[in-house]
Amino acid sequence: MASAEFTSPESTQAVPTVENPSDEKQVNVDTSTETEIESTAAIFQAVGVITGSVNFTTDGQSTVTIGSYEYPLYYSKRQWDVLNALKKEIENTGNQNQRLVVYPKAIHFPRREQPHRIGFQLVGFDRGRKLDAVSGELEDLEFKLSGLWQFIPVCSTPCISVFRNFSDERLEFIKQAEPARKVKFMKASHIPLLWKDAPVRPFRFNPKLEKDQQGRAVFVTIKAKFLPGRDVFGFVALTALPQEAAPRFLKASKEDKATVQSAAKKAQRAAAPPAPKKGKSKATSQDNTSVPRTKPLPKPKPKLKTGE
């Protein structure tokens, strides 16, 4: 087996949704399947190659060390066969240094001052370069990124936002899915990118402007290189001209996101232990078990002395 590449994964990127870049064709996503990766049509995608030391821990976690920096290595249920093949390859060869095909996973946090984190989702591994696959097209640490070039509210570095590519089958699934599953399925991946002298400026939402004055994010297709330690990607080359109109993609509605957030807050409140009451508790008559207050005994009157 020369490679275990390209199983169809579910998107696992857990990132906040961007300010609305464009409402015209909002129906797609971040990662792609084998046919999408090899297609010449414009699509949203983020896939690349890393080489590092793979480590599997006893608690089921996995990491990949690139140089002196360690990153989480994720996998979905659809990658079980690839994961087991990778484990067997390391066990048989004793070589933990592997060339992996991965999707980048950027995790952003609500507070802008809190730095994002980078991880990778396993797609496949390559024992030798396959010229007709992504592992043959890209050098180590190189990625193919296609998405909307813009700032997101929680990151000071501009990002390429990769949404779920539209298909009729996915649309039918979304129509029938519960809000939580729907929102998770359509969550985008926002890949932080350093791009000096970019031919187009990254879109930045301005709350002071009306919608028709905002402009829109441009769709770009580039090759970039991951910069370990800095946890960002650096621009290498344009692989297609920037496009004003993006391919069709899926994006969760504000209503569905609000429903999911409300349900999550309710669940947190229900799971939280009751806060301790301050001061002495007072008896109430809320139920039949309330204890009535005991009246204090009257003080005895002093005895009168003779002659008084």
Short mmCIF file of C-alpha atoms in Angstrom, two decimals:
data_model
loop_
_atom_site.label_atom_id
_atom_site.label_comp_id
_atom_site.label_asym_id
_atom_site.label_seq_id
_atom_site.Cartn_x
_atom_site.Cartn_y
_atom_site.Cartn_z
CA MET A 1 0.00 0.00 0.00
CA ALA A 2 1.68 3.17 -1.17
CA SER A 3 -0.73 5.50 0.50
CA ALA A 4 -3.90 5.69 2.53
CA GLU A 5 -5.07 9.00 1.15
CA PHE A 6 -8.39 10.66 0.66
CA THR A 7 -11.21 9.23 2.63
CA SER A 8 -14.21 11.53 2.76
CA PRO A 9 -14.09 13.27 6.15
CA GLU A 10 -16.60 15.20 8.11
CA SER A 11 -15.52 18.72 8.88
CA THR A 12 -14.29 19.05 12.46
CA GLN A 13 -13.13 22.63 12.45
CA ALA A 14 -14.46 24.37 15.55
CA VAL A 15 -14.40 28.02 14.93
CA PRO A 16 -16.71 30.96 15.29
CA THR A 17 -18.76 32.01 12.30
CA VAL A 18 -17.62 35.07 10.41
CA GLU A 19 -19.45 38.33 9.98
CA ASN A 20 -21.70 37.85 6.97
CA PRO A 21 -19.42 38.20 3.91
CA SER A 22 -22.07 37.74 1.28
CA ASP A 23 -25.65 36.49 1.34
CA GLU A 24 -26.04 35.76 -2.33
CA LYS A 25 -24.69 32.22 -2.57
CA GLN A 26 -24.47 31.14 1.01
CA VAL A 27 -25.02 27.57 0.90
CA ASN A 28 -20.64 25.80 1.55
CA VAL A 29 -17.44 24.58 3.50
CA ASP A 30 -13.96 24.08 4.52
CA THR A 31 -12.63 20.65 3.66
CA SER A 32 -13.16 18.52 0.59
CA THR A 33 -13.40 14.99 -0.72
CA GLU A 34 -11.09 13.25 -3.15
CA THR A 35 -13.03 14.31 -6.24
CA GLU A 36 -13.22 17.90 -5.00
CA ILE A 37 -9.48 18.11 -4.30
CA GLU A 38 -8.60 16.97 -7.79
CA SER A 39 -11.23 19.09 -9.54
CA THR A 40 -10.14 22.10 -11.59
CA ALA A 41 -13.37 23.98 -10.79
CA ALA A 42 -13.31 26.65 -8.11
CA ILE A 43 -14.17 25.11 -4.74
CA PHE A 44 -13.62 25.80 -1.09
CA GLN A 45 -10.80 23.65 0.25
CA ALA A 46 -7.91 23.48 2.71
CA VAL A 47 -5.58 20.50 2.41
CA GLY A 48 -1.85 20.02 2.71
CA VAL A 49 1.13 17.90 3.65
CA ILE A 50 3.12 17.85 6.88
CA THR A 51 6.01 15.66 7.98
CA GLY A 52 6.52 15.04 11.67
CA SER A 53 6.82 12.56 14.50
CA VAL A 54 3.45 10.94 15.24
CA ASN A 55 2.67 9.92 18.80
CA PHE A 56 -0.32 7.95 20.08
CA THR A 57 -1.02 8.17 23.82
CA THR A 58 -2.76 5.62 26.01
CA ASP A 59 -5.73 7.95 26.57
CA GLY A 60 -6.59 7.91 22.87
CA GLN A 61 -5.09 11.29 22.02
CA SER A 62 -2.63 11.74 19.17
CA THR A 63 -0.10 14.43 18.30
CA VAL A 64 2.38 15.28 15.58
CA THR A 65 5.65 17.05 16.36
CA ILE A 66 6.94 19.31 13.60
CA GLY A 67 10.47 20.43 14.42
CA SER A 68 10.27 21.25 18.12
CA TYR A 69 6.56 22.10 18.12
CA GLU A 70 3.80 19.65 19.02
CA TYR A 71 0.30 19.87 17.51
CA PRO A 72 -2.88 17.86 18.05
CA LEU A 73 -3.65 15.31 15.35
CA TYR A 74 -7.41 14.82 15.01
CA TYR A 75 -9.39 12.24 13.07
CA SER A 76 -13.07 11.60 12.42
CA LYS A 77 -14.91 8.29 12.49
CA ARG A 78 -14.47 8.07 8.75
CA GLN A 79 -10.71 8.03 9.21
CA TRP A 80 -10.60 4.91 11.39
CA ASP A 81 -9.16 2.77 8.58
CA VAL A 82 -6.52 5.39 7.78
CA LEU A 83 -5.67 5.80 11.46
CA ASN A 84 -5.29 2.06 12.01
CA ALA A 85 -3.18 1.74 8.87
CA LEU A 86 -0.93 4.54 10.12
CA LYS A 87 -0.56 2.87 13.52
CA LYS A 88 0.33 -0.42 11.84
CA GLU A 89 2.86 1.32 9.58
CA ILE A 90 4.61 2.86 12.60
CA GLU A 91 4.50 -0.44 14.51
CA ASN A 92 5.94 -2.44 11.60
CA THR A 93 8.66 0.03 10.63
CA GLY A 94 9.44 1.56 14.03
CA ASN A 95 9.50 4.92 12.25
CA GLN A 96 7.30 7.56 13.88
CA ASN A 97 8.34 10.24 11.38
CA GLN A 98 5.58 10.16 8.79
CA ARG A 99 4.45 12.22 5.82
CA LEU A 100 0.78 13.02 6.40
CA VAL A 101 -1.97 14.49 4.25
CA VAL A 102 -4.07 16.69 6.55
CA TYR A 103 -6.72 19.35 6.81
CA PRO A 104 -5.64 22.37 8.89
CA LYS A 105 -7.77 22.95 11.98
CA ALA A 106 -7.78 26.49 13.39
CA ILE A 107 -9.53 27.04 16.72
CA HIS A 108 -10.41 30.64 17.55
CA PHE A 109 -11.66 31.95 20.89
CA PRO A 110 -14.25 34.63 21.78
CA ARG A 111 -11.68 37.01 23.24
CA ARG A 112 -9.61 38.54 20.48
CA GLU A 113 -6.53 38.83 22.70
CA GLN A 114 -6.56 35.06 23.28
CA PRO A 115 -4.39 33.48 20.54
CA HIS A 116 -5.85 30.88 18.23
CA ARG A 117 -4.61 27.30 18.18
CA ILE A 118 -3.62 25.15 15.23
CA GLY A 119 -4.16 21.42 14.86
CA PHE A 120 -4.44 19.01 11.95
CA GLN A 121 -7.05 16.48 10.89
CA LEU A 122 -5.70 13.27 9.43
CA VAL A 123 -6.71 12.48 5.85
CA GLY A 124 -4.02 10.01 4.80
CA PHE A 125 -0.32 9.21 4.84
CA ASP A 126 2.18 8.63 2.09
CA ARG A 127 5.12 6.24 2.08
CA GLY A 128 6.29 7.56 -1.27
CA ARG A 129 5.23 10.48 -3.36
CA LYS A 130 2.21 9.89 -5.60
CA LEU A 131 2.49 12.31 -8.49
CA ASP A 132 -1.24 12.17 -9.24
CA ALA A 133 -2.29 13.08 -5.68
CA VAL A 134 -1.99 16.07 -3.38
CA SER A 135 1.00 14.49 -1.65
CA GLY A 136 2.80 14.53 -5.00
CA GLU A 137 1.81 18.10 -5.84
CA LEU A 138 2.90 19.68 -2.56
CA GLU A 139 6.16 19.96 -0.68
CA ASP A 140 6.33 19.38 3.08
CA LEU A 141 4.32 21.98 5.02
CA GLU A 142 2.65 23.24 1.82
CA PHE A 143 -1.13 23.67 1.62
CA LYS A 144 -3.74 24.40 -1.03
CA LEU A 145 -6.15 27.00 0.35
CA SER A 146 -9.28 28.29 -1.38
CA GLY A 147 -11.76 30.56 0.35
CA LEU A 148 -12.88 34.07 1.26
CA TRP A 149 -10.05 36.46 2.09
CA GLN A 150 -11.18 38.47 5.12
CA PHE A 151 -10.83 39.44 8.76
CA ILE A 152 -12.98 37.71 11.35
CA PRO A 153 -13.95 39.44 14.62
CA VAL A 154 -11.93 37.18 16.90
CA CYS A 155 -8.58 37.17 15.07
CA SER A 156 -6.18 40.05 14.46
CA THR A 157 -4.61 38.18 11.51
CA PRO A 158 -6.65 38.06 8.27
CA CYS A 159 -7.92 34.61 7.35
CA ILE A 160 -8.96 32.52 4.42
CA SER A 161 -12.45 31.37 5.40
CA VAL A 162 -13.26 27.93 4.04
CA PHE A 163 -16.95 26.99 3.95
CA ARG A 164 -18.79 23.76 3.14
CA ASN A 165 -19.16 23.30 -0.62
CA PHE A 166 -22.75 23.20 -1.85
CA SER A 167 -24.41 20.09 -3.22
CA ASP A 168 -28.06 19.06 -3.55
CA GLU A 169 -27.44 16.05 -1.29
CA ARG A 170 -25.98 18.24 1.46
CA LEU A 171 -28.85 20.67 1.12
CA GLU A 172 -31.36 17.85 1.64
CA PHE A 173 -29.45 16.67 4.69
CA ILE A 174 -29.49 20.16 6.18
CA LYS A 175 -33.22 20.58 5.62
CA GLN A 176 -33.87 17.49 7.75
CA ALA A 177 -31.14 17.90 10.39
CA GLU A 178 -31.63 19.22 13.91
CA PRO A 179 -30.27 22.76 14.47
CA ALA A 180 -27.24 21.62 16.51
CA ARG A 181 -26.16 19.07 13.91
CA LYS A 182 -26.91 21.49 11.10
CA VAL A 183 -24.76 24.27 12.62
CA LYS A 184 -21.88 21.88 13.32
CA PHE A 185 -22.00 20.52 9.77
CA MET A 186 -21.83 24.01 8.25
CA LYS A 187 -19.18 25.46 10.56
CA ALA A 188 -16.43 27.16 8.60
CA SER A 189 -12.66 26.98 9.04
CA HIS A 190 -10.78 30.29 9.25
CA ILE A 191 -7.11 29.81 8.38
CA PRO A 192 -4.85 32.71 9.54
CA LEU A 193 -2.64 33.83 6.66
CA LEU A 194 0.30 36.24 6.33
CA TRP A 195 0.11 37.69 2.80
CA LYS A 196 2.31 40.69 2.16
CA ASP A 197 1.45 42.78 -0.91
CA ALA A 198 -1.76 40.85 -1.56
CA PRO A 199 -3.43 41.97 -4.83
CA VAL A 200 -6.73 42.43 -2.98
CA ARG A 201 -7.29 43.69 0.55
CA PRO A 202 -8.92 41.33 3.04
CA PHE A 203 -12.55 42.23 3.67
CA ARG A 204 -13.26 43.77 7.08
CA PHE A 205 -16.81 44.19 8.37
CA ASN A 206 -17.58 47.78 9.40
CA PRO A 207 -20.58 48.05 11.76
CA LYS A 208 -20.87 51.77 10.97
CA LEU A 209 -21.65 51.16 7.30
CA GLU A 210 -24.91 50.07 5.72
CA LYS A 211 -25.06 46.63 4.15
CA ASP A 212 -24.89 47.93 0.59
CA GLN A 213 -21.73 49.90 1.48
CA GLN A 214 -19.84 47.02 3.06
CA GLY A 215 -18.34 45.48 -0.04
CA ARG A 216 -17.58 41.77 0.04
CA ALA A 217 -14.83 39.26 0.58
CA VAL A 218 -12.97 38.10 -2.53
CA PHE A 219 -12.55 34.39 -3.24
CA VAL A 220 -8.87 33.44 -3.57
CA THR A 221 -7.04 30.23 -4.46
CA ILE A 222 -3.45 30.03 -3.27
CA LYS A 223 -0.60 27.85 -2.16
CA ALA A 224 0.67 28.59 1.36
CA LYS A 225 3.22 27.19 3.78
CA PHE A 226 2.61 26.43 7.43
CA LEU A 227 4.99 28.24 9.80
CA PRO A 228 5.53 26.07 12.90
CA GLY A 229 5.88 27.99 16.13
CA ARG A 230 4.14 31.04 14.68
CA ASP A 231 0.93 29.03 14.11
CA VAL A 232 0.04 30.87 10.90
CA PHE A 233 0.33 30.17 7.19
CA GLY A 234 2.51 32.18 4.85
CA PHE A 235 1.56 33.00 1.27
CA VAL A 236 3.59 31.21 -1.42
CA ALA A 237 1.80 31.69 -4.74
CA LEU A 238 -1.51 32.42 -6.41
CA THR A 239 -2.81 29.38 -8.26
CA ALA A 240 -5.82 31.16 -9.79
CA LEU A 241 -6.95 34.75 -10.23
CA PRO A 242 -9.04 36.22 -7.37
CA GLN A 243 -12.79 36.04 -8.00
CA GLU A 244 -15.44 38.53 -6.96
CA ALA A 245 -18.07 35.78 -6.96
CA ALA A 246 -17.45 32.77 -4.71
CA PRO A 247 -18.60 29.22 -5.47
CA ARG A 248 -21.87 28.23 -3.82
CA PHE A 249 -21.46 27.30 -0.19
CA LEU A 250 -23.42 26.39 2.91
CA LYS A 251 -23.69 28.63 5.92
CA ALA A 252 -25.78 28.27 9.06
CA SER A 253 -28.54 30.83 9.54
CA LYS A 254 -28.49 33.32 12.40
CA GLU A 255 -31.70 31.75 13.72
CA ASP A 256 -30.19 28.26 13.93
CA LYS A 257 -27.03 29.58 15.58
CA ALA A 258 -29.08 31.51 18.13
CA THR A 259 -31.14 28.39 18.89
CA VAL A 260 -28.02 26.30 19.45
CA GLN A 261 -26.35 28.94 21.62
CA SER A 262 -29.49 29.31 23.74
CA ALA A 263 -29.75 25.53 24.23
CA ALA A 264 -26.04 25.35 25.20
CA LYS A 265 -26.47 28.09 27.81
CA LYS A 266 -29.51 26.34 29.31
CA ALA A 267 -27.56 23.08 29.50
CA GLN A 268 -24.68 24.85 31.26
CA ARG A 269 -27.01 26.41 33.81
CA ALA A 270 -28.71 23.07 34.44
CA ALA A 271 -25.37 21.32 34.97
CA ALA A 272 -23.92 24.02 37.23
CA PRO A 273 -24.16 23.36 41.01
CA PRO A 274 -26.45 25.74 42.92
CA ALA A 275 -24.66 28.78 44.26
CA PRO A 276 -24.31 28.81 48.07
CA LYS A 277 -26.58 31.30 49.82
CA LYS A 278 -24.97 34.17 51.60
CA GLY A 279 -25.80 34.80 55.27
CA LYS A 280 -28.32 32.91 57.37
CA SER A 281 -31.17 31.26 55.56
CA LYS A 282 -34.63 32.37 56.46
CA ALA A 283 -37.55 30.02 56.80
CA THR A 284 -40.19 30.45 54.15
CA SER A 285 -43.65 29.13 53.52
CA GLN A 286 -42.88 27.87 50.00
CA ASP A 287 -43.95 24.35 50.86
CA ASN A 288 -45.61 22.35 53.62
CA THR A 289 -42.28 21.41 55.18
CA SER A 290 -41.43 24.96 56.24
CA VAL A 291 -40.67 25.26 59.93
CA PRO A 292 -42.70 27.99 61.73
CA ARG A 293 -40.72 30.58 63.56
CA THR A 294 -40.54 30.20 67.35
CA LYS A 295 -41.67 33.30 69.23
CA PRO A 296 -39.23 34.50 71.90
CA LEU A 297 -40.37 34.07 75.52
CA PRO A 298 -41.39 37.34 77.27
CA LYS A 299 -38.90 38.63 79.81
CA PRO A 300 -40.08 38.22 83.45
CA LYS A 301 -41.15 41.44 85.15
CA PRO A 302 -38.93 42.50 88.08
CA LYS A 303 -40.41 41.95 91.53
CA LEU A 304 -41.51 45.05 93.42
CA LYS A 305 -39.64 45.85 96.62
CA THR A 306 -41.47 46.71 99.85
CA GLY A 307 -42.47 50.33 100.00
CA GLU A 308 -42.47 50.77 96.25
#
